[in-house]
Amino acid sequence: LNLCSDADYDRILAHWAPSEIEARQRMNRFVHSALENFKTNNVRADLLGKESSTLSPYLYWGLLSPRVVYTAAKSAAVEWGIDVEPFLQRLLTRDMAYLHLRIFPDMARKSIKASDETPTGEPSKEVLVNAWKTGRTGYPLVDAGLVELRTTGFMSPPLREVTASFLTRFCRVDWRVGFRHFQEHLVDADEAIGA
């Protein structure tokens, strides 16, 4: 597809081993060391790979099934008596996105809410969009998320929401610009979840 340069590809690949074995190892590490604190730590942008599950690329590419992840989390809940519902809710949200895509098959190109459509003829915001894409907005959390995306090919779901909201609500840029950027750079780029 040639979506990124060889240097970007090498940098991203350094963070991911695309195999079923690696997927299971990441799931097991997460279940045994971070699942218990998922509710509080999932919203922390500084914990990529430490407390965040980072399982979405493996789920997206079919190297890990949602059922296997669900079963591992439920087993941990029973074995250790921990609350896994916040994590399971995130897993359910993933499947809900697929339902939305089924109901609204054009949602990656056209907003399902008319109020989110950008009027045609809006002046170009190329400089602002480039600053956002390269993580040079001057807003540390937004910039950190976008640098993380370019470096690792991943961004935690809460940080995706922050950076996308910044672009659309604060900068008043059409949401499809951000959607396309995420689709080009995420190792778990998924039309259903991204739209």
mmCIF file of N, CA, C and O in Angstrom, residues 39-138:
data_model
loop_
_atom_site.group_PDB
_atom_site.id
_atom_site.type_symbol
_atom_site.label_atom_id
_atom_site.label_comp_id
_atom_site.label_asym_id
_atom_site.label_seq_id
_atom_site.Cartn_x
_atom_site.Cartn_y
_atom_site.Cartn_z
ATOM 1 N N LYS A 39 -9.467 0.402 34.674
ATOM 2 C CA LYS A 39 -10.463 1.476 34.822
ATOM 3 C C LYS A 39 -9.800 2.830 35.066
ATOM 4 O O LYS A 39 -10.174 3.825 34.457
ATOM 5 N N THR A 40 -8.800 2.875 35.916
ATOM 6 C CA THR A 40 -8.162 4.161 36.222
ATOM 7 C C THR A 40 -7.017 4.488 35.273
ATOM 8 O O THR A 40 -6.792 5.643 34.941
ATOM 9 N N ASN A 41 -6.293 3.479 34.809
ATOM 10 C CA ASN A 41 -5.110 3.753 33.995
ATOM 11 C C ASN A 41 -5.384 3.824 32.503
ATOM 12 O O ASN A 41 -4.534 4.294 31.752
ATOM 13 N N ASN A 42 -6.532 3.369 32.033
ATOM 14 C CA ASN A 42 -6.827 3.394 30.608
ATOM 15 C C ASN A 42 -6.879 4.813 30.053
ATOM 16 O O ASN A 42 -6.645 5.025 28.876
ATOM 17 N N VAL A 43 -7.166 5.773 30.880
ATOM 18 C CA VAL A 43 -7.266 7.151 30.410
ATOM 19 C C VAL A 43 -5.939 7.904 30.509
ATOM 20 O O VAL A 43 -5.870 9.068 30.162
ATOM 21 N N ARG A 44 -4.884 7.243 30.945
ATOM 22 C CA ARG A 44 -3.586 7.893 31.076
ATOM 23 C C ARG A 44 -2.779 7.723 29.801
ATOM 24 O O ARG A 44 -2.453 6.617 29.404
ATOM 25 N N ALA A 45 -2.457 8.828 29.183
ATOM 26 C CA ALA A 45 -1.737 8.815 27.906
ATOM 27 C C ALA A 45 -0.271 8.427 28.070
ATOM 28 O O ALA A 45 0.385 8.080 27.093
ATOM 29 N N ASP A 46 0.236 8.454 29.281
ATOM 30 C CA ASP A 46 1.656 8.182 29.492
ATOM 31 C C ASP A 46 1.959 6.708 29.759
ATOM 32 O O ASP A 46 3.084 6.361 30.062
ATOM 33 N N LEU A 47 0.963 5.840 29.625
ATOM 34 C CA LEU A 47 1.174 4.443 29.985
ATOM 35 C C LEU A 47 1.058 3.472 28.817
ATOM 36 O O LEU A 47 0.733 2.308 29.010
ATOM 37 N N LEU A 48 1.325 3.908 27.592
ATOM 38 C CA LEU A 48 1.231 3.019 26.438
ATOM 39 C C LEU A 48 2.066 1.766 26.667
ATOM 40 O O LEU A 48 3.237 1.832 26.953
ATOM 41 N N GLY A 49 1.417 0.622 26.524
ATOM 42 C CA GLY A 49 2.109 -0.646 26.649
ATOM 43 C C GLY A 49 2.350 -1.085 28.076
ATOM 44 O O GLY A 49 2.715 -2.216 28.316
ATOM 45 N N LYS A 50 2.135 -0.193 29.030
ATOM 46 C CA LYS A 50 2.346 -0.554 30.425
ATOM 47 C C LYS A 50 1.018 -0.929 31.075
ATOM 48 O O LYS A 50 0.899 -1.963 31.705
ATOM 49 N N GLU A 51 0.030 -0.081 30.933
ATOM 50 C CA GLU A 51 -1.270 -0.338 31.540
ATOM 51 C C GLU A 51 -2.381 -0.457 30.504
ATOM 52 O O GLU A 51 -3.438 -0.976 30.778
ATOM 53 N N SER A 52 -2.156 0.051 29.309
ATOM 54 C CA SER A 52 -3.123 -0.079 28.223
ATOM 55 C C SER A 52 -2.967 -1.476 27.633
ATOM 56 O O SER A 52 -1.876 -2.038 27.628
ATOM 57 N N SER A 53 -4.041 -2.055 27.121
ATOM 58 C CA SER A 53 -3.937 -3.426 26.626
ATOM 59 C C SER A 53 -3.143 -3.519 25.322
ATOM 60 O O SER A 53 -2.460 -4.511 25.090
ATOM 61 N N THR A 54 -3.218 -2.542 24.461
ATOM 62 C CA THR A 54 -2.596 -2.528 23.120
ATOM 63 C C THR A 54 -2.930 -3.790 22.318
ATOM 64 O O THR A 54 -2.139 -4.248 21.499
ATOM 65 N N LEU A 55 -4.131 -4.319 22.531
ATOM 66 C CA LEU A 55 -4.548 -5.542 21.833
ATOM 67 C C LEU A 55 -5.293 -5.251 20.536
ATOM 68 O O LEU A 55 -5.480 -6.154 19.718
ATOM 69 N N SER A 56 -5.722 -4.021 20.325
ATOM 70 C CA SER A 56 -6.565 -3.734 19.163
ATOM 71 C C SER A 56 -5.939 -4.097 17.815
ATOM 72 O O SER A 56 -6.648 -4.601 16.944
ATOM 73 N N PRO A 57 -4.634 -3.897 17.591
ATOM 74 C CA PRO A 57 -4.090 -4.321 16.296
ATOM 75 C C PRO A 57 -4.218 -5.830 16.085
ATOM 76 O O PRO A 57 -4.495 -6.292 14.984
ATOM 77 N N TYR A 58 -4.042 -6.581 17.146
ATOM 78 C CA TYR A 58 -4.123 -8.037 17.047
ATOM 79 C C TYR A 58 -5.566 -8.494 16.849
ATOM 80 O O TYR A 58 -5.822 -9.468 16.139
ATOM 81 N N LEU A 59 -6.492 -7.780 17.453
ATOM 82 C CA LEU A 59 -7.910 -8.070 17.217
ATOM 83 C C LEU A 59 -8.277 -7.713 15.780
ATOM 84 O O LEU A 59 -8.933 -8.488 15.084
ATOM 85 N N TYR A 60 -7.845 -6.551 15.338
ATOM 86 C CA TYR A 60 -8.189 -6.102 13.992
ATOM 87 C C TYR A 60 -7.672 -7.055 12.916
ATOM 88 O O TYR A 60 -8.379 -7.387 11.968
ATOM 89 N N TRP A 61 -6.445 -7.490 13.045
ATOM 90 C CA TRP A 61 -5.840 -8.343 12.029
ATOM 91 C C TRP A 61 -6.174 -9.827 12.209
ATOM 92 O O TRP A 61 -5.695 -10.672 11.457
ATOM 93 N N GLY A 62 -7.007 -10.147 13.204
ATOM 94 C CA GLY A 62 -7.456 -11.527 13.385
ATOM 95 C C GLY A 62 -6.442 -12.433 14.046
ATOM 96 O O GLY A 62 -6.574 -13.659 14.001
ATOM 97 N N LEU A 63 -5.433 -11.861 14.681
ATOM 98 C CA LEU A 63 -4.435 -12.661 15.379
ATOM 99 C C LEU A 63 -4.890 -13.025 16.783
ATOM 100 O O LEU A 63 -4.272 -13.844 17.461
ATOM 101 N N LEU A 64 -5.980 -12.404 17.204
ATOM 102 C CA LEU A 64 -6.571 -12.630 18.516
ATOM 103 C C LEU A 64 -8.072 -12.442 18.353
ATOM 104 O O LEU A 64 -8.501 -11.502 17.694
ATOM 105 N N SER A 65 -8.848 -13.318 18.939
ATOM 106 C CA SER A 65 -10.296 -13.173 18.798
ATOM 107 C C SER A 65 -10.875 -12.482 20.031
ATOM 108 O O SER A 65 -10.357 -12.646 21.145
ATOM 109 N N PRO A 66 -11.946 -11.716 19.852
ATOM 110 C CA PRO A 66 -12.594 -11.075 21.000
ATOM 111 C C PRO A 66 -13.042 -12.100 22.041
ATOM 112 O O PRO A 66 -12.986 -11.840 23.232
ATOM 113 N N ARG A 67 -13.446 -13.268 21.587
ATOM 114 C CA ARG A 67 -13.899 -14.311 22.519
ATOM 115 C C ARG A 67 -12.760 -14.780 23.419
ATOM 116 O O ARG A 67 -12.954 -14.984 24.615
ATOM 117 N N VAL A 68 -11.562 -14.926 22.864
ATOM 118 C CA VAL A 68 -10.409 -15.336 23.663
ATOM 119 C C VAL A 68 -10.077 -14.264 24.699
ATOM 120 O O VAL A 68 -9.811 -14.567 25.868
ATOM 121 N N VAL A 69 -10.106 -13.007 24.287
ATOM 122 C CA VAL A 69 -9.812 -11.905 25.205
ATOM 123 C C VAL A 69 -10.879 -11.834 26.297
ATOM 124 O O VAL A 69 -10.563 -11.690 27.485
ATOM 125 N N TYR A 70 -12.137 -11.951 25.911
ATOM 126 C CA TYR A 70 -13.246 -11.930 26.869
ATOM 127 C C TYR A 70 -13.080 -13.050 27.900
ATOM 128 O O TYR A 70 -13.205 -12.825 29.108
ATOM 129 N N THR A 71 -12.791 -14.250 27.419
ATOM 130 C CA THR A 71 -12.643 -15.406 28.314
ATOM 131 C C THR A 71 -11.481 -15.207 29.278
ATOM 132 O O THR A 71 -11.597 -15.514 30.473
ATOM 133 N N ALA A 72 -10.367 -14.682 28.789
ATOM 134 C CA ALA A 72 -9.209 -14.437 29.659
ATOM 135 C C ALA A 72 -9.544 -13.409 30.733
ATOM 136 O O ALA A 72 -9.177 -13.579 31.906
ATOM 137 N N ALA A 73 -10.257 -12.360 30.365
ATOM 138 C CA ALA A 73 -10.628 -11.321 31.339
ATOM 139 C C ALA A 73 -11.609 -11.874 32.372
ATOM 140 O O ALA A 73 -11.471 -11.631 33.576
ATOM 141 N N LYS A 74 -12.607 -12.624 31.920
ATOM 142 C CA LYS A 74 -13.590 -13.202 32.851
ATOM 143 C C LYS A 74 -12.922 -14.198 33.790
ATOM 144 O O LYS A 74 -13.250 -14.252 34.976
ATOM 145 N N SER A 75 -11.980 -14.968 33.285
ATOM 146 C CA SER A 75 -11.248 -15.923 34.135
ATOM 147 C C SER A 75 -10.465 -15.181 35.217
ATOM 148 O O SER A 75 -10.420 -15.616 36.374
ATOM 149 N N ALA A 76 -9.846 -14.079 34.846
ATOM 150 C CA ALA A 76 -9.109 -13.265 35.818
ATOM 151 C C ALA A 76 -10.051 -12.717 36.879
ATOM 152 O O ALA A 76 -9.703 -12.668 38.062
ATOM 153 N N ALA A 77 -11.233 -12.305 36.459
ATOM 154 C CA ALA A 77 -12.216 -11.769 37.408
ATOM 155 C C ALA A 77 -12.586 -12.822 38.446
ATOM 156 O O ALA A 77 -12.660 -12.527 39.645
ATOM 157 N N VAL A 78 -12.803 -14.029 37.990
ATOM 158 C CA VAL A 78 -13.171 -15.115 38.898
ATOM 159 C C VAL A 78 -11.990 -15.509 39.777
ATOM 160 O O VAL A 78 -12.116 -15.640 40.994
ATOM 161 N N GLU A 79 -10.831 -15.674 39.165
ATOM 162 C CA GLU A 79 -9.654 -16.150 39.893
ATOM 163 C C GLU A 79 -9.149 -15.153 40.925
ATOM 164 O O GLU A 79 -8.782 -15.521 42.034
ATOM 165 N N TRP A 80 -9.121 -13.864 40.564
ATOM 166 C CA TRP A 80 -8.536 -12.866 41.452
ATOM 167 C C TRP A 80 -9.556 -11.927 42.080
ATOM 168 O O TRP A 80 -9.201 -11.035 42.851
ATOM 169 N N GLY A 81 -10.810 -12.066 41.704
ATOM 170 C CA GLY A 81 -11.847 -11.210 42.268
ATOM 171 C C GLY A 81 -11.693 -9.747 41.892
ATOM 172 O O GLY A 81 -11.922 -8.865 42.722
ATOM 173 N N ILE A 82 -11.313 -9.480 40.668
ATOM 174 C CA ILE A 82 -11.121 -8.086 40.235
ATOM 175 C C ILE A 82 -12.270 -7.655 39.319
ATOM 176 O O ILE A 82 -12.948 -8.481 38.730
ATOM 177 N N ASP A 83 -12.444 -6.354 39.229
ATOM 178 C CA ASP A 83 -13.483 -5.782 38.377
ATOM 179 C C ASP A 83 -12.941 -5.624 36.957
ATOM 180 O O ASP A 83 -12.064 -4.798 36.708
ATOM 181 N N VAL A 84 -13.457 -6.429 36.035
ATOM 182 C CA VAL A 84 -12.998 -6.365 34.644
ATOM 183 C C VAL A 84 -14.036 -5.717 33.734
ATOM 184 O O VAL A 84 -13.829 -5.609 32.533
ATOM 185 N N GLU A 85 -15.145 -5.264 34.299
ATOM 186 C CA GLU A 85 -16.220 -4.698 33.483
ATOM 187 C C GLU A 85 -15.794 -3.494 32.642
ATOM 188 O O GLU A 85 -16.207 -3.384 31.494
ATOM 189 N N PRO A 86 -14.977 -2.566 33.165
ATOM 190 C CA PRO A 86 -14.553 -1.447 32.298
ATOM 191 C C PRO A 86 -13.810 -1.928 31.048
ATOM 192 O O PRO A 86 -14.019 -1.393 29.959
ATOM 193 N N PHE A 87 -12.986 -2.952 31.191
ATOM 194 C CA PHE A 87 -12.284 -3.488 30.037
ATOM 195 C C PHE A 87 -13.244 -4.191 29.087
ATOM 196 O O PHE A 87 -13.183 -4.009 27.867
ATOM 197 N N LEU A 88 -14.154 -4.977 29.635
ATOM 198 C CA LEU A 88 -15.121 -5.680 28.796
ATOM 199 C C LEU A 88 -16.028 -4.686 28.073
ATOM 200 O O LEU A 88 -16.441 -4.930 26.939
ATOM 201 N N GLN A 89 -16.328 -3.565 28.715
ATOM 202 C CA GLN A 89 -17.122 -2.518 28.072
ATOM 203 C C GLN A 89 -16.387 -1.972 26.847
ATOM 204 O O GLN A 89 -16.988 -1.732 25.802
ATOM 205 N N ARG A 90 -15.073 -1.800 26.963
ATOM 206 C CA ARG A 90 -14.263 -1.319 25.836
ATOM 207 C C ARG A 90 -14.291 -2.355 24.703
ATOM 208 O O ARG A 90 -14.397 -2.011 23.537
ATOM 209 N N LEU A 91 -14.223 -3.628 25.073
ATOM 210 C CA LEU A 91 -14.281 -4.695 24.079
ATOM 211 C C LEU A 91 -15.651 -4.709 23.391
ATOM 212 O O LEU A 91 -15.744 -4.862 22.173
ATOM 213 N N LEU A 92 -16.697 -4.492 24.153
ATOM 214 C CA LEU A 92 -18.052 -4.436 23.598
ATOM 215 C C LEU A 92 -18.212 -3.226 22.676
ATOM 216 O O LEU A 92 -18.859 -3.318 21.627
ATOM 217 N N THR A 93 -17.614 -2.109 23.029
ATOM 218 C CA THR A 93 -17.681 -0.904 22.204
ATOM 219 C C THR A 93 -17.111 -1.176 20.810
ATOM 220 O O THR A 93 -17.627 -0.680 19.808
ATOM 221 N N ARG A 94 -16.087 -1.991 20.757
ATOM 222 C CA ARG A 94 -15.488 -2.374 19.475
ATOM 223 C C ARG A 94 -16.519 -3.070 18.594
ATOM 224 O O ARG A 94 -16.684 -2.741 17.424
ATOM 225 N N ASP A 95 -17.233 -4.037 19.158
ATOM 226 C CA ASP A 95 -18.244 -4.744 18.372
ATOM 227 C C ASP A 95 -19.433 -3.850 18.028
ATOM 228 O O ASP A 95 -20.043 -3.992 16.978
ATOM 229 N N MET A 96 -19.756 -2.916 18.903
ATOM 230 C CA MET A 96 -20.840 -1.968 18.626
ATOM 231 C C MET A 96 -20.502 -1.122 17.405
ATOM 232 O O MET A 96 -21.374 -0.791 16.601
ATOM 233 N N ALA A 97 -19.220 -0.798 17.240
ATOM 234 C CA ALA A 97 -18.800 -0.025 16.071
ATOM 235 C C ALA A 97 -19.076 -0.793 14.779
ATOM 236 O O ALA A 97 -19.479 -0.204 13.773
ATOM 237 N N TYR A 98 -18.884 -2.096 14.815
ATOM 238 C CA TYR A 98 -19.181 -2.909 13.631
ATOM 239 C C TYR A 98 -20.676 -2.919 13.333
ATOM 240 O O TYR A 98 -21.084 -2.911 12.170
ATOM 241 N N LEU A 99 -21.491 -2.932 14.365
ATOM 242 C CA LEU A 99 -22.943 -2.847 14.173
ATOM 243 C C LEU A 99 -23.311 -1.512 13.530
ATOM 244 O O LEU A 99 -24.113 -1.463 12.590
ATOM 245 N N HIS A 100 -22.709 -0.435 14.017
ATOM 246 C CA HIS A 100 -22.971 0.880 13.430
ATOM 247 C C HIS A 100 -22.595 0.919 11.951
ATOM 248 O O HIS A 100 -23.322 1.488 11.131
ATOM 249 N N LEU A 101 -21.466 0.327 11.605
ATOM 250 C CA LEU A 101 -21.046 0.313 10.200
ATOM 251 C C LEU A 101 -22.036 -0.490 9.359
ATOM 252 O O LEU A 101 -22.318 -0.132 8.224
ATOM 253 N N ARG A 102 -22.565 -1.535 9.928
ATOM 254 C CA ARG A 102 -23.565 -2.340 9.203
ATOM 255 C C ARG A 102 -24.835 -1.517 8.954
ATOM 256 O O ARG A 102 -25.421 -1.571 7.881
ATOM 257 N N ILE A 103 -25.248 -0.748 9.953
ATOM 258 C CA ILE A 103 -26.461 0.063 9.840
ATOM 259 C C ILE A 103 -26.217 1.295 8.964
ATOM 260 O O ILE A 103 -27.078 1.694 8.192
ATOM 261 N N PHE A 104 -25.034 1.898 9.106
ATOM 262 C CA PHE A 104 -24.667 3.105 8.365
ATOM 263 C C PHE A 104 -23.420 2.817 7.519
ATOM 264 O O PHE A 104 -22.315 3.240 7.862
ATOM 265 N N PRO A 105 -23.554 2.112 6.410
ATOM 266 C CA PRO A 105 -22.375 1.689 5.646
ATOM 267 C C PRO A 105 -21.534 2.832 5.085
ATOM 268 O O PRO A 105 -20.370 2.620 4.743
ATOM 269 N N ASP A 106 -22.072 4.038 4.990
ATOM 270 C CA ASP A 106 -21.309 5.172 4.465
ATOM 271 C C ASP A 106 -20.687 6.033 5.556
ATOM 272 O O ASP A 106 -20.178 7.116 5.273
ATOM 273 N N MET A 107 -20.716 5.582 6.797
ATOM 274 C CA MET A 107 -20.304 6.461 7.893
ATOM 275 C C MET A 107 -18.825 6.857 7.850
ATOM 276 O O MET A 107 -18.440 7.829 8.485
ATOM 277 N N ALA A 108 -18.005 6.165 7.092
ATOM 278 C CA ALA A 108 -16.599 6.570 6.966
ATOM 279 C C ALA A 108 -16.440 7.734 5.989
ATOM 280 O O ALA A 108 -15.396 8.372 5.946
ATOM 281 N N ARG A 109 -17.459 8.006 5.227
ATOM 282 C CA ARG A 109 -17.412 9.090 4.240
ATOM 283 C C ARG A 109 -18.415 10.201 4.531
ATOM 284 O O ARG A 109 -18.235 11.336 4.111
ATOM 285 N N LYS A 110 -19.474 9.872 5.238
ATOM 286 C CA LYS A 110 -20.536 10.830 5.511
ATOM 287 C C LYS A 110 -20.981 10.667 6.962
ATOM 288 O O LYS A 110 -21.265 9.561 7.400
ATOM 289 N N SER A 111 -21.015 11.765 7.688
ATOM 290 C CA SER A 111 -21.391 11.702 9.092
ATOM 291 C C SER A 111 -22.814 11.187 9.254
ATOM 292 O O SER A 111 -23.695 11.494 8.446
ATOM 293 N N ILE A 112 -23.038 10.426 10.316
ATOM 294 C CA ILE A 112 -24.397 9.956 10.589
ATOM 295 C C ILE A 112 -25.211 11.047 11.287
ATOM 296 O O ILE A 112 -26.411 10.934 11.403
ATOM 297 N N LYS A 113 -24.529 12.109 11.714
ATOM 298 C CA LYS A 113 -25.194 13.270 12.304
ATOM 299 C C LYS A 113 -25.023 14.451 11.353
ATOM 300 O O LYS A 113 -23.911 14.869 11.076
ATOM 301 N N ALA A 114 -26.122 14.981 10.878
ATOM 302 C CA ALA A 114 -26.060 16.109 9.937
ATOM 303 C C ALA A 114 -25.304 17.298 10.534
ATOM 304 O O ALA A 114 -24.620 18.023 9.821
ATOM 305 N N SER A 115 -25.377 17.473 11.852
ATOM 306 C CA SER A 115 -24.717 18.616 12.485
ATOM 307 C C SER A 115 -23.192 18.512 12.425
ATOM 308 O O SER A 115 -22.493 19.503 12.611
ATOM 309 N N ASP A 116 -22.664 17.326 12.152
ATOM 310 C CA ASP A 116 -21.220 17.157 12.063
ATOM 311 C C ASP A 116 -20.672 17.352 10.655
ATOM 312 O O ASP A 116 -19.470 17.296 10.440
ATOM 313 N N GLU A 117 -21.533 17.564 9.702
ATOM 314 C CA GLU A 117 -21.071 17.800 8.337
ATOM 315 C C GLU A 117 -20.517 19.218 8.236
ATOM 316 O O GLU A 117 -21.135 20.166 8.694
ATOM 317 N N THR A 118 -19.354 19.343 7.653
ATOM 318 C CA THR A 118 -18.725 20.642 7.476
ATOM 319 C C THR A 118 -19.300 21.295 6.223
ATOM 320 O O THR A 118 -19.383 20.659 5.186
ATOM 321 N N PRO A 119 -19.699 22.556 6.314
ATOM 322 C CA PRO A 119 -20.226 23.219 5.120
ATOM 323 C C PRO A 119 -19.171 23.279 4.016
ATOM 324 O O PRO A 119 -17.996 23.460 4.297
ATOM 325 N N THR A 120 -19.605 23.118 2.805
ATOM 326 C CA THR A 120 -18.663 23.203 1.683
ATOM 327 C C THR A 120 -18.208 24.650 1.530
ATOM 328 O O THR A 120 -18.900 25.579 1.917
ATOM 329 N N GLY A 121 -17.038 24.799 0.988
ATOM 330 C CA GLY A 121 -16.516 26.139 0.754
ATOM 331 C C GLY A 121 -15.772 26.718 1.936
ATOM 332 O O GLY A 121 -15.358 27.863 1.910
ATOM 333 N N GLU A 122 -15.557 25.930 3.015
ATOM 334 C CA GLU A 122 -14.812 26.436 4.161
ATOM 335 C C GLU A 122 -13.359 26.658 3.742
ATOM 336 O O GLU A 122 -12.781 25.840 3.037
ATOM 337 N N PRO A 123 -12.755 27.773 4.150
ATOM 338 C CA PRO A 123 -11.381 28.051 3.736
ATOM 339 C C PRO A 123 -10.418 26.944 4.183
ATOM 340 O O PRO A 123 -10.631 26.293 5.181
ATOM 341 N N SER A 124 -9.366 26.765 3.425
ATOM 342 C CA SER A 124 -8.361 25.743 3.716
ATOM 343 C C SER A 124 -7.660 26.041 5.029
ATOM 344 O O SER A 124 -7.363 27.187 5.343
ATOM 345 N N LYS A 125 -7.392 25.005 5.758
ATOM 346 C CA LYS A 125 -6.680 25.142 7.023
ATOM 347 C C LYS A 125 -5.436 24.262 6.987
ATOM 348 O O LYS A 125 -5.111 23.580 7.943
ATOM 349 N N GLU A 126 -4.757 24.294 5.854
ATOM 350 C CA GLU A 126 -3.639 23.393 5.612
ATOM 351 C C GLU A 126 -2.539 23.505 6.667
ATOM 352 O O GLU A 126 -2.011 22.494 7.130
ATOM 353 N N VAL A 127 -2.184 24.704 7.074
ATOM 354 C CA VAL A 127 -1.124 24.887 8.066
ATOM 355 C C VAL A 127 -1.542 24.272 9.397
ATOM 356 O O VAL A 127 -0.760 23.557 10.037
ATOM 357 N N LEU A 128 -2.761 24.516 9.795
ATOM 358 C CA LEU A 128 -3.281 23.971 11.041
ATOM 359 C C LEU A 128 -3.343 22.443 10.988
ATOM 360 O O LEU A 128 -2.948 21.764 11.933
ATOM 361 N N VAL A 129 -3.807 21.913 9.883
ATOM 362 C CA VAL A 129 -3.900 20.455 9.726
ATOM 363 C C VAL A 129 -2.510 19.837 9.761
ATOM 364 O O VAL A 129 -2.292 18.806 10.413
ATOM 365 N N ASN A 130 -1.526 20.453 9.093
ATOM 366 C CA ASN A 130 -0.155 19.934 9.114
ATOM 367 C C ASN A 130 0.428 19.964 10.524
ATOM 368 O O ASN A 130 1.136 19.037 10.921
ATOM 369 N N ALA A 131 0.149 21.024 11.268
ATOM 370 C CA ALA A 131 0.615 21.098 12.658
ATOM 371 C C ALA A 131 -0.009 19.970 13.477
ATOM 372 O O ALA A 131 0.669 19.325 14.292
ATOM 373 N N TRP A 132 -1.283 19.717 13.253
ATOM 374 C CA TRP A 132 -1.964 18.632 13.964
ATOM 375 C C TRP A 132 -1.363 17.280 13.581
ATOM 376 O O TRP A 132 -1.028 16.473 14.444
ATOM 377 N N LYS A 133 -1.198 17.032 12.304
ATOM 378 C CA LYS A 133 -0.680 15.740 11.835
ATOM 379 C C LYS A 133 0.725 15.452 12.349
ATOM 380 O O LYS A 133 1.073 14.300 12.607
ATOM 381 N N THR A 134 1.542 16.479 12.478
ATOM 382 C CA THR A 134 2.932 16.285 12.893
ATOM 383 C C THR A 134 3.145 16.457 14.393
ATOM 384 O O THR A 134 4.281 16.352 14.866
ATOM 385 N N GLY A 135 2.073 16.717 15.129
ATOM 386 C CA GLY A 135 2.207 16.870 16.575
ATOM 387 C C GLY A 135 2.904 18.144 16.970
ATOM 388 O O GLY A 135 3.737 18.177 17.873
ATOM 389 N N ARG A 136 2.557 19.254 16.284
ATOM 390 C CA ARG A 136 3.171 20.552 16.573
ATOM 391 C C ARG A 136 2.098 21.626 16.776
ATOM 392 O O ARG A 136 2.225 22.739 16.280
ATOM 393 N N THR A 137 1.059 21.263 17.520
ATOM 394 C CA THR A 137 -0.033 22.220 17.754
ATOM 395 C C THR A 137 0.270 23.174 18.898
ATOM 396 O O THR A 137 -0.346 24.219 19.011
ATOM 397 N N GLY A 138 1.193 22.779 19.777
ATOM 398 C CA GLY A 138 1.466 23.574 20.973
ATOM 399 C C GLY A 138 0.653 23.103 22.169
ATOM 400 O O GLY A 138 0.817 23.613 23.268
#
